[in-house]
XYZ file of C-alpha atoms in Angstrom:
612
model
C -115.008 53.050 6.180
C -113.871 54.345 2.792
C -110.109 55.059 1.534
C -109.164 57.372 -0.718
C -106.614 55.815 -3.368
C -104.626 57.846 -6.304
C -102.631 55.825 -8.741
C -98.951 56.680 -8.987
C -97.410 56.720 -12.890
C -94.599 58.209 -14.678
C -96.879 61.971 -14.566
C -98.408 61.505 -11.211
C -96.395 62.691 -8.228
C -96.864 63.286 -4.593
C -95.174 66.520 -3.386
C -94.080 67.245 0.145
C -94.275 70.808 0.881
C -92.671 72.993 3.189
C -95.639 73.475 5.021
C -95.750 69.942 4.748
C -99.447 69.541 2.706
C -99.810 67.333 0.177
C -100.222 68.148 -3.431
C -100.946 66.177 -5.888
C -100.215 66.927 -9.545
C -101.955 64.999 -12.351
C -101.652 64.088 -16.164
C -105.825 64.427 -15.851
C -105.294 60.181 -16.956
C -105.885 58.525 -13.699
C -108.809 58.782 -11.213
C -109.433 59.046 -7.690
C -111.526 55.510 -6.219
C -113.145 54.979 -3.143
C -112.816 51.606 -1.724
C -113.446 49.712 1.484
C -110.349 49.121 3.657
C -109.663 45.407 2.737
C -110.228 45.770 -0.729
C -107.736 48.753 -0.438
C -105.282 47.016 1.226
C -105.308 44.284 -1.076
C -104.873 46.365 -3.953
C -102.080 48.885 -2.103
C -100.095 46.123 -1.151
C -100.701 43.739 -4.376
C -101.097 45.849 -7.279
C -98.949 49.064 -7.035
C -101.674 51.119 -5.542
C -100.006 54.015 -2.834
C -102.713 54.269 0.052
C -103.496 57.626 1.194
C -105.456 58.294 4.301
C -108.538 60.536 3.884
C -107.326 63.398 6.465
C -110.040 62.923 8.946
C -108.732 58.964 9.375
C -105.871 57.791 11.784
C -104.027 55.183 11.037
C -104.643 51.361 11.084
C -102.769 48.498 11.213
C -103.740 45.552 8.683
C -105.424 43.046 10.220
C -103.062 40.243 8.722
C -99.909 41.804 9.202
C -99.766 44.289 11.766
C -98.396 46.685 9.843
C -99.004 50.611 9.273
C -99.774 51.878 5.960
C -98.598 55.420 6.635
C -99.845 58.842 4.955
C -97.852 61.919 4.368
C -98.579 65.165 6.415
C -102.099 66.391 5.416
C -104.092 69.376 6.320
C -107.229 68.771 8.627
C -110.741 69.618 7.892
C -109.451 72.919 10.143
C -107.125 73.541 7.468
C -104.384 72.939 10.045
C -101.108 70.666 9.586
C -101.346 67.440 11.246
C -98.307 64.933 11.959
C -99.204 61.321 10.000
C -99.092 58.245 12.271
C -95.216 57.802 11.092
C -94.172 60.748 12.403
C -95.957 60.718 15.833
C -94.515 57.493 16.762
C -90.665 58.759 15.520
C -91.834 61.890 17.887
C -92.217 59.367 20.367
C -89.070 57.109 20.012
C -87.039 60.026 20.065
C -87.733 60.448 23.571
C -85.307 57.244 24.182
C -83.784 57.148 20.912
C -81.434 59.215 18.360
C -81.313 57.307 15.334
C -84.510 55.790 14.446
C -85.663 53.846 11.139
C -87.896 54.158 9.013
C -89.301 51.930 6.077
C -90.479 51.967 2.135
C -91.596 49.364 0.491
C -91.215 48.305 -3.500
C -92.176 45.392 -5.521
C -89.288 43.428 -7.051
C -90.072 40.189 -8.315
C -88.339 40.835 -11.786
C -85.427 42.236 -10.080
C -81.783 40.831 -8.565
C -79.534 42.287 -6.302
C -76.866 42.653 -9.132
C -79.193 44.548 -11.447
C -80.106 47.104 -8.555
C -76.846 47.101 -7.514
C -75.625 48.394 -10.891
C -77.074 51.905 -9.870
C -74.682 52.371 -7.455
C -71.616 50.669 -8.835
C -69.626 53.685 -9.729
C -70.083 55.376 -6.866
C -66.803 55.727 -5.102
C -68.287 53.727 -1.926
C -70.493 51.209 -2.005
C -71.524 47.208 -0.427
C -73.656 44.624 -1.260
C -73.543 41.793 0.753
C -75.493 38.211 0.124
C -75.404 35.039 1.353
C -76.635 31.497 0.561
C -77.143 28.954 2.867
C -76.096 25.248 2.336
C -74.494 26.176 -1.093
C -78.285 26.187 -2.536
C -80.738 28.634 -1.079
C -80.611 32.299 -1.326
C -80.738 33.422 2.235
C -83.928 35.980 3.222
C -81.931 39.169 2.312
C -79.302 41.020 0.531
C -77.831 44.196 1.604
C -77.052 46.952 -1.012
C -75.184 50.380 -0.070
C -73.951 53.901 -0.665
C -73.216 57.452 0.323
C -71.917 56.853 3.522
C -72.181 59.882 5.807
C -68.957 59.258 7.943
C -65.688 56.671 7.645
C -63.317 55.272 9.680
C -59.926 54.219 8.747
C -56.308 53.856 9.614
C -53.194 51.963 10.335
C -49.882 51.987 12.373
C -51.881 53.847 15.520
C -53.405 57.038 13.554
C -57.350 56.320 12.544
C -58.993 58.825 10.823
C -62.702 59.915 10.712
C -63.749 61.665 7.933
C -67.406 63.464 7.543
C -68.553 65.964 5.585
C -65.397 66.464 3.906
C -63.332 66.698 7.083
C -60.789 64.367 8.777
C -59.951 64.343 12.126
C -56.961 61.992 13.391
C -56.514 60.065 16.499
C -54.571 57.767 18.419
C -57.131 55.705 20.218
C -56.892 51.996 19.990
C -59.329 51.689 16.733
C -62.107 49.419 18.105
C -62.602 51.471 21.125
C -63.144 54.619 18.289
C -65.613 52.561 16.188
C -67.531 51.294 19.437
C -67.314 55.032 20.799
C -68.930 56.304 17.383
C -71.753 53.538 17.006
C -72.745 53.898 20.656
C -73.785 57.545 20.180
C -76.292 55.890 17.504
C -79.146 54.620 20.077
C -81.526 52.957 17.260
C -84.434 50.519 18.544
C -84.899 47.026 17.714
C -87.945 46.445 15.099
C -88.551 42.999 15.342
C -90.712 43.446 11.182
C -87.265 45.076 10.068
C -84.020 43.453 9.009
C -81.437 42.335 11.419
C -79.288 45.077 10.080
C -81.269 48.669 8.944
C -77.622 50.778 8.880
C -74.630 50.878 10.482
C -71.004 50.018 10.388
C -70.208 47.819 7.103
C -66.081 47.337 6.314
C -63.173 45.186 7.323
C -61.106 44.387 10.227
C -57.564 43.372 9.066
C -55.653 40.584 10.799
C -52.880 42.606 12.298
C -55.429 44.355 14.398
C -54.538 42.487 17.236
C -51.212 44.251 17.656
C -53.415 47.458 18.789
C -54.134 44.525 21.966
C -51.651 42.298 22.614
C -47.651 42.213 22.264
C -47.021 41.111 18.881
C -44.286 41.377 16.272
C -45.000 43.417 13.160
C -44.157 41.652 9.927
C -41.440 43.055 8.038
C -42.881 44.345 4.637
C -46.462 45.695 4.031
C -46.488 45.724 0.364
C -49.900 46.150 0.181
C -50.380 49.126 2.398
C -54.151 48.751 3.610
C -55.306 49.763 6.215
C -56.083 48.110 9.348
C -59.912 48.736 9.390
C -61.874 50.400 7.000
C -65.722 51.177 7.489
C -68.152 53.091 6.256
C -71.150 54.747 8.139
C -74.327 54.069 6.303
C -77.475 55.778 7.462
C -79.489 53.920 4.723
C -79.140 50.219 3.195
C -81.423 48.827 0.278
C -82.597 45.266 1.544
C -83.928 42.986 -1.141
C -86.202 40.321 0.708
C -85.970 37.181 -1.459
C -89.097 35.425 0.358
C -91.423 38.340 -0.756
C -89.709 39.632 -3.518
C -89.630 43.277 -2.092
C -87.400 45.834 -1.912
C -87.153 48.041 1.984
C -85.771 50.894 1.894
C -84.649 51.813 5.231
C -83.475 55.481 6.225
C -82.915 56.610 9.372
C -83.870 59.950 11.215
C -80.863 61.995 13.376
C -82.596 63.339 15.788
C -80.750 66.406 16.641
C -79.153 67.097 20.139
C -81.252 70.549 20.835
C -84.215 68.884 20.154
C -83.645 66.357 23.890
C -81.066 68.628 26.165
C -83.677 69.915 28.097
C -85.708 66.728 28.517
C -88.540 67.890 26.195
C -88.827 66.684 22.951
C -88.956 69.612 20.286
C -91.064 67.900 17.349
C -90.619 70.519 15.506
C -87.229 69.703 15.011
C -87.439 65.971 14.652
C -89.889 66.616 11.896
C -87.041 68.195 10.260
C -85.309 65.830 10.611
C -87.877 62.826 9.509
C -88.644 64.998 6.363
C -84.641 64.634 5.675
C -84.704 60.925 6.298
C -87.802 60.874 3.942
C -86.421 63.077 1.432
C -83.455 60.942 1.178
C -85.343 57.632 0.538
C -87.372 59.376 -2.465
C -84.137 60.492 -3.938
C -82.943 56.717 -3.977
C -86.498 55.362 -5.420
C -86.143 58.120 -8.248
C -82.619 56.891 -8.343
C -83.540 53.157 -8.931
C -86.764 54.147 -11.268
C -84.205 55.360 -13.963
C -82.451 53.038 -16.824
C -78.946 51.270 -15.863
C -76.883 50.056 -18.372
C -76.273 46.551 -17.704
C -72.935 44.762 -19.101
C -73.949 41.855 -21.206
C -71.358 39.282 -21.905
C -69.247 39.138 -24.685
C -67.787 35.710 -24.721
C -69.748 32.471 -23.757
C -73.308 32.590 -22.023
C -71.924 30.911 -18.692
C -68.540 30.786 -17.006
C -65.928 28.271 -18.389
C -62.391 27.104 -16.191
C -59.672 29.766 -18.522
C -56.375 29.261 -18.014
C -55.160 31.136 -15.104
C -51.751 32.137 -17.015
C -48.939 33.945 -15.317
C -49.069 34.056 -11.436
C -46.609 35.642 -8.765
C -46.216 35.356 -5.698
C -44.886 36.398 -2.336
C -42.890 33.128 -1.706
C -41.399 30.702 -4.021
C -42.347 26.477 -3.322
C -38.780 26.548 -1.786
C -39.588 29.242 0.892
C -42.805 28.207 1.533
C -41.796 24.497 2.183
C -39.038 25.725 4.153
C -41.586 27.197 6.283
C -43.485 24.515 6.858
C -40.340 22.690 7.858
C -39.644 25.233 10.405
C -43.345 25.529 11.923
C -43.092 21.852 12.879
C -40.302 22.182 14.652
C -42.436 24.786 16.635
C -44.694 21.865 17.023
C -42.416 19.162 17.696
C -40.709 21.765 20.527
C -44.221 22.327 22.738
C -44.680 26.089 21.182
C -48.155 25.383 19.408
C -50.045 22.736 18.541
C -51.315 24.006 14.960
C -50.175 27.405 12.592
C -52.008 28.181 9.537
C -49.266 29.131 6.918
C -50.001 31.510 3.801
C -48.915 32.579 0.453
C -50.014 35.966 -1.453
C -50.438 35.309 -5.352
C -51.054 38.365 -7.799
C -52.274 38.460 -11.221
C -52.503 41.926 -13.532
C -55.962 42.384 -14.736
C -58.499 45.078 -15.998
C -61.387 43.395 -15.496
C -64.420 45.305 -13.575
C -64.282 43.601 -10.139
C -67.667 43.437 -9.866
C -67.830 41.451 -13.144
C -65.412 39.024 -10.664
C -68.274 38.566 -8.236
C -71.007 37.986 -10.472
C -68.783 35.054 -11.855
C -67.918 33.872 -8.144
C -71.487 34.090 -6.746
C -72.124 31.188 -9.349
C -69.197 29.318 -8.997
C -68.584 29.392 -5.772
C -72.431 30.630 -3.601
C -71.231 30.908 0.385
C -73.210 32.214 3.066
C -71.121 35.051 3.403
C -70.578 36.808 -0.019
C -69.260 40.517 -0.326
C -68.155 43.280 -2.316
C -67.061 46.181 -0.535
C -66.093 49.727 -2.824
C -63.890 51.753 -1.086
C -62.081 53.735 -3.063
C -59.270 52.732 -4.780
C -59.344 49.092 -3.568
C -62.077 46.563 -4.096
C -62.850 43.575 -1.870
C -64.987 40.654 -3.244
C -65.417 36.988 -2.014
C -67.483 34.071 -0.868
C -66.235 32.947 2.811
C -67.782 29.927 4.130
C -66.723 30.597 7.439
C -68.602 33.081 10.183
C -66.220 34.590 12.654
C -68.771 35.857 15.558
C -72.293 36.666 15.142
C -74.082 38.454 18.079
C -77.729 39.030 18.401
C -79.283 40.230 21.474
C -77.826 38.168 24.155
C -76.751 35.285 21.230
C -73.106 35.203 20.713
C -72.197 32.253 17.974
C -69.222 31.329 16.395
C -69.036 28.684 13.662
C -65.392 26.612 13.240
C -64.997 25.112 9.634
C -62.290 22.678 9.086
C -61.800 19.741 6.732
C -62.671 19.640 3.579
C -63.364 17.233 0.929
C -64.147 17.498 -2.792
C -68.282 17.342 -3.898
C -68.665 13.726 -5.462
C -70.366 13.615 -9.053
C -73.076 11.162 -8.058
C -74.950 10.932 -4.919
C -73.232 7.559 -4.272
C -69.778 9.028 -5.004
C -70.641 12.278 -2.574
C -71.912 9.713 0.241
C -68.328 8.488 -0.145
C -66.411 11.200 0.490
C -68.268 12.688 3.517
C -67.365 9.017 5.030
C -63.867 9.097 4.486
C -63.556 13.116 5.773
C -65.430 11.947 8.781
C -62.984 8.710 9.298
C -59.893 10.681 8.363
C -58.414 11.078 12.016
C -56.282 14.282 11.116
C -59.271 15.996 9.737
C -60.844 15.297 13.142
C -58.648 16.437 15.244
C -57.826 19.682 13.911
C -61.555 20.227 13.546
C -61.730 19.197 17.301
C -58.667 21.318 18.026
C -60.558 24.685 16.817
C -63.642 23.875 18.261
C -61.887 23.788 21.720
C -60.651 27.152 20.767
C -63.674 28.376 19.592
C -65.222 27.401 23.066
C -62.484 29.496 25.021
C -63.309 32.340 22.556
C -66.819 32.348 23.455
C -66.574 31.455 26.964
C -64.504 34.455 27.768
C -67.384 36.365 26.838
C -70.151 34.520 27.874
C -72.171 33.860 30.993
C -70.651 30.760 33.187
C -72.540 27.522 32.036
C -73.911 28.900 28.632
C -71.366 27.518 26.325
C -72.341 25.182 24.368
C -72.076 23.080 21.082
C -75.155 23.384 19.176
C -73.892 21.050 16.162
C -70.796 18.989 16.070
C -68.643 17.841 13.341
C -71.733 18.457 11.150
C -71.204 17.477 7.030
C -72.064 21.064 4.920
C -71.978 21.117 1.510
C -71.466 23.411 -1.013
C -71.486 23.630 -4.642
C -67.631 22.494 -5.310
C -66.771 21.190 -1.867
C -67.916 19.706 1.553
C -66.675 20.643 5.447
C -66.988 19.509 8.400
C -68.526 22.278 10.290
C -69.666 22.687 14.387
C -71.557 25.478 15.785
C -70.784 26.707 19.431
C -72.827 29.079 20.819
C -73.283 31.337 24.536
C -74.912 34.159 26.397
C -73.336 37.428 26.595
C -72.953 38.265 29.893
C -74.255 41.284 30.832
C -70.892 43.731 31.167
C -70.067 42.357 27.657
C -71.049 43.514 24.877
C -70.525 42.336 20.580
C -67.029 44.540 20.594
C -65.607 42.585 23.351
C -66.977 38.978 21.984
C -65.301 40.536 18.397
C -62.229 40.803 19.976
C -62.229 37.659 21.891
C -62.530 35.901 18.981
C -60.200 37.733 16.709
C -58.585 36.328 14.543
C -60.107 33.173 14.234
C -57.661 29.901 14.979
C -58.812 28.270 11.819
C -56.311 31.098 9.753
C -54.174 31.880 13.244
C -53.365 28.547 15.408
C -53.825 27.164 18.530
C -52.380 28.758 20.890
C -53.774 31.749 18.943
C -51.113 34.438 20.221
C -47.942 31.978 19.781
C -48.961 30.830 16.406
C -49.375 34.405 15.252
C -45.954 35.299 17.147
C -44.524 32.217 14.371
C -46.526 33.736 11.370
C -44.900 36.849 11.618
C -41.556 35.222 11.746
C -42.023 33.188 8.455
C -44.089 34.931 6.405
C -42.365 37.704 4.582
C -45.243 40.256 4.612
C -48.292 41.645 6.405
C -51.594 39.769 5.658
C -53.425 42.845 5.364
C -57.029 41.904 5.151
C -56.830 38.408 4.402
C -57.098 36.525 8.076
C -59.753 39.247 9.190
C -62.963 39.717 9.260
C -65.300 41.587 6.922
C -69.258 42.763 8.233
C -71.086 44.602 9.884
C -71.909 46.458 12.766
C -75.545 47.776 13.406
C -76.704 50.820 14.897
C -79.172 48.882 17.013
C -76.731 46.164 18.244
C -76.125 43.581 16.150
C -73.113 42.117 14.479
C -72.548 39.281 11.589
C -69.271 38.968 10.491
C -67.277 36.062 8.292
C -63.749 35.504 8.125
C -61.739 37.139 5.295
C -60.940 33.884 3.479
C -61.547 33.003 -0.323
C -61.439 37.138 -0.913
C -59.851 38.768 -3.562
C -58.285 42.269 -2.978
C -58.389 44.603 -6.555
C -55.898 47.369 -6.222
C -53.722 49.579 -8.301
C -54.500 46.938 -11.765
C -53.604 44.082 -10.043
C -55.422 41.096 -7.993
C -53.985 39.769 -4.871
C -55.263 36.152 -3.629
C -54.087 34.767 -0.015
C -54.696 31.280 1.093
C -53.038 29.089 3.723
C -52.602 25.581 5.054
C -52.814 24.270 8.748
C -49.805 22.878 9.455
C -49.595 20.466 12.488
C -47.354 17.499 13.723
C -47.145 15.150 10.748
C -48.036 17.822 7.771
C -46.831 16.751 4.544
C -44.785 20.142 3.382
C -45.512 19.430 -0.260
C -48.651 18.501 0.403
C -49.474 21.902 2.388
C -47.741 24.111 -0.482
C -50.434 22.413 -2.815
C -53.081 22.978 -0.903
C -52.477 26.919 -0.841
C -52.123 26.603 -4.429
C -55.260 24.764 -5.334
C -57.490 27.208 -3.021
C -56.026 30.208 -4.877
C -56.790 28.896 -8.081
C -60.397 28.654 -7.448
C -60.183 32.455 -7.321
C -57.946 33.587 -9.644
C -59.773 30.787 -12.349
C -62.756 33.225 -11.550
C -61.200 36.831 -12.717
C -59.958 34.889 -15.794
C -63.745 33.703 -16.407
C -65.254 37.160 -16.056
C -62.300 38.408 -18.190
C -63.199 36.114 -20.754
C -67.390 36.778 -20.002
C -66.948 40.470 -19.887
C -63.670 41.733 -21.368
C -61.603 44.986 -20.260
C -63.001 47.983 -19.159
C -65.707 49.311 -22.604
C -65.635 45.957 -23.890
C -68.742 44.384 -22.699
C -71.896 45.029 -24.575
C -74.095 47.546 -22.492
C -78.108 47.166 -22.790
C -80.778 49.654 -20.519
C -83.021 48.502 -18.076
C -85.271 50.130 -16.042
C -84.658 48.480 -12.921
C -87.916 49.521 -10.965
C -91.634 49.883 -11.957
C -92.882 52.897 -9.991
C -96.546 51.743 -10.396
C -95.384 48.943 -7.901
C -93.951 51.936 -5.059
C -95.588 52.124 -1.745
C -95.155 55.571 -1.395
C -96.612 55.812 2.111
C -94.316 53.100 3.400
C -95.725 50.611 6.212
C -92.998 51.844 8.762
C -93.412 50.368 12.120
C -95.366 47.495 14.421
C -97.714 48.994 16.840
């Protein structure tokens, strides 16, 4: 069997036609070769070599993988068109299914998520989202995104949808709107893809509750964001770490005509797959061009600045006072626990995405974000998942107590002893895992809850918690909104009991928490959900930075104690837009340098696209 190979440079370019042939177009540099199939393969998938099949072939699946290596449309020895292997089995899928993926692969072993994120930092929407496990390895993938075809967003009972230019209002309660929308979407599972190949990727605010349940507004909303905000992304950049590879995954819309009367039309999902195509070549031109990379300006490596004036939203006075007042909630029967919170604010200029390159060093989480939506900016490194559902998996992961990371082994051996012997630590770590149990359980098949880990030590770079892991089964007439909403917010920044402790926090705290208290992540087309709780985030809007943190506040809570707590967890932060002010400057101050962030010689143009 032979295979029929062209190399793909700077002058050599494969051109989809209308009548969807293939054309080739040459510098007159490069031949054609003729190889057997493994030595192609090898060399495709290795070396930068696109494999095109010889017209006459079908398509094969490599022996070691079980993966297509997919060839454009071609015309037969007939001379007629014929649909590549791709195509046929979209054709086929969209039979069941509306929204269906599709895959291209590029080499990236001299790339980083920041660097390819660069090409899409201006844009007026964008997300990347990474994650490192343990505080020391780089989880499998990173998520990069832009151009969203549709948003949602809203507040005080109006949410807006906006495509295309157009924005249509309602007055539906906002989850049942964004699990309307994404339940249109019927995408199937690929078990080679990503857990998450487009979707739903935003915030949920805290005060989204009060769209479910009876509770007092807060007073002031100084802020003014919204209650939810997501965008609608039809294509997502993943950058594999464990093979150094770029996917990048579109998505065909398969249009309504083309299934009404129970036929499929392929005519017009090949319109549609040439889109989806189409789409994905403009982003690999996109990423083959030079992006001007801010260099630092100051030192090499982030120092600890000065944070310098700070405001915020409650003076020590107020925010002992507070803490005076919650006990007596406490002391009364009311709750047993109420996480209490300060807003600080700092003016700055600096590029927020100069922040999170600063605080995925200082401070690596498994849930790290920055979300670009227009005028505001979300970035930050949250330790702590809210609900993650997978299939039939619905997890939820408590995090409470904490302890400084000793500076020797025997000094870090130490201090995980005395968290685990400190009996307060334990029992409001025991309280939220109790709460995290009713969460699930409400959701979950009768006898499936369960507590994978308990009162587990995980460390991170600066710190160490105590951390459990409870886990069910979704029953069957439940699905990832309702397990969202069951565990929303999450009684490590709420209480316990969740409603009555978020009844008190609108009492005492001056002003709405906006997105701090939330959750930030995403929702996928095919089903899945990840999301973390909005907690060591950082909200850029309108020149300014706003940083929330709280304190748990039980029975026998020290109120000076508390106050400093909320400080020191702030600081962490705002010490990090100080460091990238001092790395990268304001605005035009940071030395810019070009790099060509892809190598098309390493492009699988045909793509590998789906498991047989």
């Amino acid at each position: 069997m032979k295979w029929m190979m062209y190399k793909f440079s700077a002058y050599n370019r494969i051109l989809f036609h209308r009548e969807k042939s293939l054309s080739i177009l040459s510098d007159g540099d490069s031949c054609l070769r003729l190889r057997t199939f493994v030595q192609d393969a090898a060399i495709g998938l290795f070396s930068g070599w696109p494999l095109l099949f010889c017209p006459h072939l079908k398509s094969t699946p490599l022996p070691w993988q079980g993966l297509f290596i997919l060839n454009v449309s071609t015309h037969s020895e007939k001379g007629d068109v014929t649909m590549n292997s791709e195509l046929q089995q979209v054709v086929k899928l969209s039979e069941e299914y509306n929204l269906i993926p599709i895959v291209r692969y590029m080499m990236a072993d001299t790339e980083t998520p920041i660097r390819l994120f660069q090409h899409f930092a201006k844009e007026k929407h964008a997300f990347l989202l990474e994650s490192v496990e343990g505080g020391v390895k780089w989880a499998r993938y990173s998520f990069i995104g832009t151009d969203p075809f549709m948003m949602l967003y809203g507040k005080n009972g109006e949410m807006i949808f906006e495509k295309n230019g157009e924005k249509i209002s309602f007055d539906d309660k906002p989850l049942s709107l964004l699990k309307d929308h994404l339940r249109y979407y019927r995408s199937p599972a690929m078990s080679h893809l990503p857990p998450f190949t487009g979707g739903a990727i935003g915030f949920f605010g805290y005060d989204l509750l009060q769209y479910y349940e009876k509770l007092p507004a807060h007073r002031i909303d100084d802020l003014q964001m919204n209650d939810l905000q997501f965008m609608f992304c039809d294509q997502v950049i993943v950058f594999d770490h464990f093979k150094q590879q770029l996917q990048i995954i579109g998505n065909v819309h398969v249009p309504k005509e083309t299934t009404q009367t129970g036929i499929v039309q392929s005519y017009g999902v090949e319109e549609a797959y040439n889109a989806a195509v189409a789409k994905i070549e403009a982003t690999v031109e996109r990423l083959q061009q030079q992006v001007k990379i801010p260099v630092p300006i100051g030192a090499g490596v982030p120092t600890m600045p000065e944070v310098g004036d700070v405001q915020s939203n409650l003076t020590k006075e107020q925010f002992i006072a507070n803490v005076d007042k919650a006990k007596e909630y406490i002391r009364a029967g009311d709750i047993f626990q109420v996480v209490l919170s300060q807003r600080f604010s700092i003016e700055t200029e600096v590029d927020p995405l100069h922040v999170y390159r600063v605080l995925r060093t200082m401070n690596p989480s498994p849930y790290m974000y920055y979300l670009k939506m227009g005028e505001e900016v979300i970035v930050g490194t949250s330790p702590e998942a809210l609900v993650k559902v997978d299939g039939s998996k619905v997890e939820t992961r408590p995090i409470a107590g904490t302890r400084p990371r000793g500076k020797t082994p025997e000094e870090d051996l130490a201090l995980e002893q005395d968290l685990l012997a400190d009996e307060k630590e334990r029992a409001e770590h025991l309280m939220l895992v109790d709460l995290g149990r009713n969460d699930i359980g409400r959701v979950s098949e009768f006898g499936s809850v369960k507590c994978d880990s308990f009162m587990e030590i995980e460390r991170y770079s600066h710190v160490m918690h105590i951390v459990s892991n409870v886990t069910g089964k979704l029953r069957e007439d439940k699905d990832f909104y309702d397990a969202f909403l069951s565990c929303l917010p999450a009684g490590t920044v709420s209480g316990a009991p969740k409603l009555r402790a978020m009844e008190i926090i609108a009492e005492l705290e001056n002003e709405a928490r906006g997105a701090y208290a939330g959750a930030i992540g995403y929702l996928g087309f095919g089903g899945t959900l990840d999301t973390c709780i909005t907690i060591r985030t950082i909200i850029f809007k309108n020149g300014k930075a706003y940083v929330q943190s709280g304190a748990g506040i039980v029975w026998d809570s020290v109120p000076e104690s508390e106050y400093t707590e909320t400080v020191n967890k702030a600081k962490a932060l705002l010490t990090a837009i100080r460091a990238a002010e001092q790395l990268f400057g304001k605005p035009g101050d940071a030395c810019d340098q070009n790099f060509n962030a892809i190598n098309s010689d390493y492009y699988i143009k045909a793509g590998e696209g789906f498991v047989q």
